[in-house]
mmCIF file of C-alpha atoms in Angstrom:
data_model
loop_
_atom_site.group_PDB
_atom_site.id
_atom_site.type_symbol
_atom_site.label_atom_id
_atom_site.label_comp_id
_atom_site.label_asym_id
_atom_site.label_seq_id
_atom_site.Cartn_x
_atom_site.Cartn_y
_atom_site.Cartn_z
ATOM 1 C CA MET S 1 92.476 106.145 64.329
ATOM 2 C CA SER S 2 93.026 104.906 67.699
ATOM 3 C CA ASP S 3 90.133 104.751 70.059
ATOM 4 C CA THR S 4 92.819 106.196 72.810
ATOM 5 C CA ALA S 5 92.937 109.951 74.093
ATOM 6 C CA ALA S 6 96.170 111.623 73.351
ATOM 7 C CA GLY S 7 98.318 111.544 76.084
ATOM 8 C CA GLU S 8 96.490 108.761 77.662
ATOM 9 C CA ALA S 9 98.062 105.450 78.199
ATOM 10 C CA PRO S 10 96.245 102.711 76.931
ATOM 11 C CA ALA S 11 94.901 99.710 79.459
ATOM 12 C CA PRO S 12 97.234 97.187 79.972
ATOM 13 C CA ARG S 13 96.286 94.085 79.099
ATOM 14 C CA VAL S 14 95.853 91.388 81.659
ATOM 15 C CA SER S 15 97.083 88.108 81.050
ATOM 16 C CA PRO S 16 94.700 85.134 80.700
ATOM 17 C CA ASP S 17 96.611 82.857 83.502
ATOM 18 C CA ASN S 18 95.161 85.805 85.886
ATOM 19 C CA PRO S 19 92.019 84.463 86.554
ATOM 20 C CA CYS S 20 90.897 86.951 89.284
ATOM 21 C CA PRO S 21 88.468 89.117 88.421
ATOM 22 C CA PHE S 22 89.893 91.895 91.070
ATOM 23 C CA LEU S 23 93.650 91.236 90.173
ATOM 24 C CA ARG S 24 92.713 91.603 86.717
ATOM 25 C CA ALA S 25 90.803 95.065 87.050
ATOM 26 C CA LEU S 26 94.403 95.619 89.574
ATOM 27 C CA VAL S 27 96.294 95.395 86.702
ATOM 28 C CA ALA S 28 93.847 96.770 83.807
ATOM 29 C CA GLY S 29 93.962 100.002 86.119
ATOM 30 C CA GLY S 30 97.761 100.163 86.522
ATOM 31 C CA TYR S 31 97.625 100.187 90.353
ATOM 32 C CA VAL S 32 100.189 96.798 90.086
ATOM 33 C CA GLY S 33 102.067 95.180 87.624
ATOM 34 C CA GLY S 34 100.739 92.563 85.497
ATOM 35 C CA HIS S 35 103.958 89.771 86.341
ATOM 36 C CA VAL S 36 105.856 89.902 89.792
ATOM 37 C CA VAL S 37 104.294 91.896 92.575
ATOM 38 C CA PRO S 38 105.622 92.229 95.722
ATOM 39 C CA LEU S 39 103.646 90.885 98.193
ATOM 40 C CA PRO S 40 103.413 94.507 101.142
ATOM 41 C CA LYS S 41 102.959 96.288 97.454
ATOM 42 C CA LEU S 42 99.751 93.874 96.631
ATOM 43 C CA THR S 43 98.492 94.061 100.356
ATOM 44 C CA GLU S 44 98.704 97.378 100.489
ATOM 45 C CA THR S 45 96.867 97.820 97.761
ATOM 46 C CA ILE S 46 94.134 95.815 97.894
ATOM 47 C CA ASP S 47 93.996 96.630 101.852
ATOM 48 C CA ARG S 48 93.696 100.805 100.560
ATOM 49 C CA ALA S 49 90.236 99.020 98.606
ATOM 50 C CA THR S 50 88.627 97.593 101.781
ATOM 51 C CA GLY S 51 88.325 101.003 103.055
ATOM 52 C CA LYS S 52 89.477 99.962 106.470
ATOM 53 C CA THR S 53 91.180 101.821 109.031
ATOM 54 C CA GLY S 54 92.837 101.024 112.295
ATOM 55 C CA LEU S 55 92.558 97.013 113.595
ATOM 56 C CA ALA S 56 90.528 96.150 110.878
ATOM 57 C CA ALA S 57 92.463 97.097 108.224
ATOM 58 C CA LEU S 58 95.486 95.158 109.604
ATOM 59 C CA ASN S 59 93.156 91.940 110.434
ATOM 60 C CA ALA S 60 92.566 92.411 106.332
ATOM 61 C CA GLY S 61 95.585 92.721 105.693
ATOM 62 C CA ALA S 62 97.093 89.928 106.982
ATOM 63 C CA LYS S 63 94.297 87.598 105.687
ATOM 64 C CA ILE S 64 95.517 89.504 102.250
ATOM 65 C CA PHE S 65 99.093 88.558 102.256
ATOM 66 C CA MET S 66 98.409 84.934 103.735
ATOM 67 C CA VAL S 67 96.690 84.419 100.449
ATOM 68 C CA ALA S 68 98.602 86.178 98.302
ATOM 69 C CA GLN S 69 101.545 83.775 100.121
ATOM 70 C CA MET S 70 100.292 80.883 98.704
ATOM 71 C CA ALA S 71 98.018 81.615 95.279
ATOM 72 C CA ASN S 72 101.164 80.198 93.133
ATOM 73 C CA GLY S 73 102.324 77.309 95.922
ATOM 74 C CA ILE S 74 102.345 75.379 99.190
ATOM 75 C CA GLY S 75 105.445 74.316 98.775
ATOM 76 C CA PRO S 76 108.477 75.621 100.285
ATOM 77 C CA PHE S 77 110.198 76.685 97.269
ATOM 78 C CA SER S 78 107.188 78.783 95.803
ATOM 79 C CA GLN S 79 106.566 79.982 99.952
ATOM 80 C CA ILE S 80 110.193 81.256 99.606
ATOM 81 C CA ARG S 81 110.191 82.783 96.422
ATOM 82 C CA SER S 82 106.915 84.325 97.132
ATOM 83 C CA LEU S 83 108.232 85.987 100.138
ATOM 84 C CA LEU S 84 111.541 86.952 98.512
ATOM 85 C CA GLN S 85 110.449 88.322 95.226
ATOM 86 C CA GLY S 86 106.385 88.512 94.791
ATOM 87 C CA ALA S 87 103.227 86.944 93.593
ATOM 88 C CA ILE S 88 103.474 86.537 89.849
ATOM 89 C CA LEU S 89 100.020 87.270 88.728
ATOM 90 C CA ASP S 90 100.268 85.990 85.083
ATOM 91 C CA ALA S 91 100.802 82.636 86.600
ATOM 92 C CA LEU S 92 97.845 82.104 89.490
ATOM 93 C CA ARG S 93 95.708 79.570 86.940
ATOM 94 C CA ASN S 94 96.292 75.695 87.623
ATOM 95 C CA GLY S 95 97.619 77.300 91.203
ATOM 96 C CA PRO S 96 96.495 76.151 94.555
ATOM 97 C CA LEU S 97 93.328 79.097 94.338
ATOM 98 C CA ASP S 98 92.227 77.720 90.851
ATOM 99 C CA LYS S 99 88.360 76.288 91.498
ATOM 100 C CA HIS S 100 88.897 73.879 88.026
ATOM 101 C CA GLY S 101 85.829 74.429 87.492
ATOM 102 C CA ALA S 102 84.173 74.805 90.311
ATOM 103 C CA GLY S 103 83.753 78.549 90.509
ATOM 104 C CA SER S 104 81.314 81.120 88.698
ATOM 105 C CA ARG S 105 82.918 80.058 85.073
ATOM 106 C CA ILE S 106 81.835 83.611 84.273
ATOM 107 C CA LEU S 107 86.107 83.788 83.109
ATOM 108 C CA ASP S 108 87.041 81.065 81.065
ATOM 109 C CA GLN S 109 90.549 79.548 80.330
ATOM 110 C CA HIS S 110 90.860 82.437 77.554
ATOM 111 C CA ALA S 111 89.877 84.979 79.887
ATOM 112 C CA VAL S 112 86.634 85.304 77.506
ATOM 113 C CA VAL S 113 83.530 86.590 79.855
ATOM 114 C CA HIS S 114 80.645 84.488 79.714
ATOM 115 C CA GLU S 115 77.233 86.771 79.838
ATOM 116 C CA ASP S 116 75.295 83.378 80.626
ATOM 117 C CA GLU S 117 77.105 83.066 83.628
ATOM 118 C CA ILE S 118 76.362 86.318 84.549
ATOM 119 C CA ALA S 119 72.862 86.019 84.234
ATOM 120 C CA ARG S 120 72.963 82.650 86.134
ATOM 121 C CA LEU S 121 74.898 84.526 88.766
ATOM 122 C CA ALA S 122 71.661 87.114 88.911
ATOM 123 C CA THR S 123 69.225 84.344 89.520
ATOM 124 C CA PHE S 124 70.703 83.369 92.905
ATOM 125 C CA GLY S 125 69.885 87.241 94.189
ATOM 126 C CA SER S 126 66.970 89.383 94.958
ATOM 127 C CA ASP S 127 66.425 92.960 94.209
ATOM 128 C CA HIS S 128 67.833 95.153 96.867
ATOM 129 C CA LYS S 129 67.497 98.899 97.604
ATOM 130 C CA ALA S 130 71.047 100.601 96.585
ATOM 131 C CA PRO S 131 72.194 103.187 99.328
ATOM 132 C CA ASP S 132 70.541 106.239 96.399
ATOM 133 C CA GLY S 133 67.374 104.788 96.837
ATOM 134 C CA SER S 134 67.213 102.810 93.361
ATOM 135 C CA ILE S 135 66.691 99.255 93.448
ATOM 136 C CA GLU S 136 68.636 96.954 91.639
ATOM 137 C CA ARG S 137 69.991 92.698 91.260
ATOM 138 C CA GLY S 138 72.753 91.608 93.661
ATOM 139 C CA LEU S 139 73.268 88.999 96.213
ATOM 140 C CA SER S 140 73.527 89.214 100.182
ATOM 141 C CA ALA S 141 75.642 86.508 101.834
ATOM 142 C CA ALA S 142 73.727 84.460 102.495
ATOM 143 C CA GLU S 143 72.815 84.323 98.487
ATOM 144 C CA ILE S 144 76.599 84.028 98.006
ATOM 145 C CA LYS S 145 76.778 80.928 99.982
ATOM 146 C CA ILE S 146 74.075 79.042 98.129
ATOM 147 C CA PHE S 147 75.824 80.465 94.745
ATOM 148 C CA MET S 148 79.197 78.854 95.739
ATOM 149 C CA ALA S 149 77.617 75.713 97.090
ATOM 150 C CA ALA S 150 75.338 75.219 93.656
ATOM 151 C CA ASN S 151 78.587 76.366 91.729
ATOM 152 C CA PHE S 152 80.279 73.505 93.642
ATOM 153 C CA GLN S 153 77.414 70.714 93.188
ATOM 154 C CA ARG S 154 77.743 71.510 89.487
ATOM 155 C CA ALA S 155 81.137 70.673 89.035
ATOM 156 C CA LYS S 156 81.108 67.443 90.980
ATOM 157 C CA ASP S 157 77.865 66.466 88.433
ATOM 158 C CA GLU S 158 79.662 66.879 85.976
ATOM 159 C CA HIS S 159 83.185 64.916 87.625
ATOM 160 C CA PRO S 160 82.539 62.967 90.349
ATOM 161 C CA PRO S 161 85.571 61.627 90.932
ATOM 162 C CA SER S 162 88.360 64.555 90.065
ATOM 163 C CA TYR S 163 85.961 66.259 92.944
ATOM 164 C CA GLY S 164 86.265 64.061 95.405
ATOM 165 C CA ILE S 165 89.579 65.788 96.863
ATOM 166 C CA LEU S 166 88.156 69.233 96.227
ATOM 167 C CA HIS S 167 85.873 68.723 98.416
ATOM 168 C CA CYS S 168 87.567 68.985 101.197
ATOM 169 C CA TYR S 169 89.248 72.169 100.787
ATOM 170 C CA TYR S 170 86.550 74.192 98.295
ATOM 171 C CA PRO S 171 84.771 75.777 101.200
ATOM 172 C CA LEU S 172 88.349 77.569 102.098
ATOM 173 C CA LEU S 173 88.955 78.243 98.125
ATOM 174 C CA MET S 174 85.569 80.002 97.854
ATOM 175 C CA LEU S 175 86.386 81.999 101.306
ATOM 176 C CA GLY S 176 88.969 84.180 99.371
ATOM 177 C CA GLU S 177 86.603 84.771 96.424
ATOM 178 C CA TRP S 178 82.691 86.062 96.212
ATOM 179 C CA PRO S 179 82.852 86.410 100.376
ATOM 180 C CA VAL S 180 85.804 89.544 99.694
ATOM 181 C CA LEU S 181 84.285 90.699 96.653
ATOM 182 C CA LEU S 182 81.062 91.551 99.326
ATOM 183 C CA ASP S 183 83.179 92.835 101.819
ATOM 184 C CA ILE S 184 85.161 95.249 99.606
ATOM 185 C CA MET S 185 82.528 95.695 96.873
ATOM 186 C CA GLY S 186 79.494 95.561 98.738
ATOM 187 C CA LYS S 187 76.530 98.170 99.357
ATOM 188 C CA GLY S 188 74.644 98.479 102.654
ATOM 189 C CA GLU S 189 75.779 97.265 105.954
ATOM 190 C CA GLY S 190 75.501 93.939 108.317
ATOM 191 C CA GLU S 191 72.790 91.517 106.426
ATOM 192 C CA ASP S 192 71.062 94.384 104.659
ATOM 193 C CA ARG S 193 74.638 94.186 102.517
ATOM 194 C CA TYR S 194 75.033 93.060 99.200
ATOM 195 C CA LEU S 195 77.169 92.526 96.001
ATOM 196 C CA SER S 196 75.821 94.215 92.894
ATOM 197 C CA VAL S 197 75.140 92.114 89.451
ATOM 198 C CA ALA S 198 76.073 95.092 87.555
ATOM 199 C CA GLU S 199 79.170 96.096 88.995
ATOM 200 C CA VAL S 200 80.107 92.225 88.819
ATOM 201 C CA ARG S 201 79.661 92.926 84.946
ATOM 202 C CA THR S 202 81.642 95.548 84.822
ATOM 203 C CA LEU S 203 84.406 94.093 86.676
ATOM 204 C CA PHE S 204 84.579 90.854 84.639
ATOM 205 C CA VAL S 205 83.591 93.417 81.604
ATOM 206 C CA GLU S 206 85.607 96.230 81.701
ATOM 207 C CA GLU S 207 87.812 95.145 84.223
ATOM 208 C CA ARG S 208 86.852 98.518 86.146
ATOM 209 C CA PHE S 209 86.084 98.937 89.857
ATOM 210 C CA PRO S 210 83.028 101.265 90.787
ATOM 211 C CA ASP S 211 83.992 105.060 91.288
ATOM 212 C CA ARG S 212 84.397 104.533 95.434
ATOM 213 C CA ILE S 213 86.241 102.190 94.821
ATOM 214 C CA VAL S 214 88.810 103.874 92.658
ATOM 215 C CA ALA S 215 88.298 106.739 94.853
ATOM 216 C CA LEU S 216 89.883 104.850 97.792
ATOM 217 C CA LEU S 217 92.657 103.173 95.438
ATOM 218 C CA ASN S 218 93.648 106.582 94.453
ATOM 219 C CA GLY S 219 93.721 108.191 98.258
#
């Protein structure tokens, strides 16, 4: 017997070649398709999830559009194809944004989630006070920077020659990952803002957003 309720469509299966947890959740939730997504559609959807309005929304949208445009390649042909057709979400692995082992390693190349890497993520965080008054493990902006630096150093220690060139643009790659998650999914304001480890786990394991993000996406 199917676990899917009557009249309720099953969640789309997300391609292993889409390595971005945020994009995977967008596909699984049916907010965008899993193959080719026009850049305006992808940008508008992610921008909606930020909850930003006015000038802040325009600024966020411009950054999102720029990253999406180069996701499948930085050559002239790839850029034109992306502009005319969109981003190919099931062909992002090994593209310009792939960190080739210098990322968190929570999700492997076969889209298998590694719980030990989530546990490792938690060791870089600290206890934070949630808006409801509870205490939970999370990472602030400063803690995320330390985590990202440790990820790169781990990869470099394992394969020194391979990461010489990546060292030049790795910081730019990382600006589009964990800091963006903190900006969109973080709790609290200013220096007190943090990314919940529990919500990160739900994002990776269940490919599902917190209810407050779902409300923005459906708004």
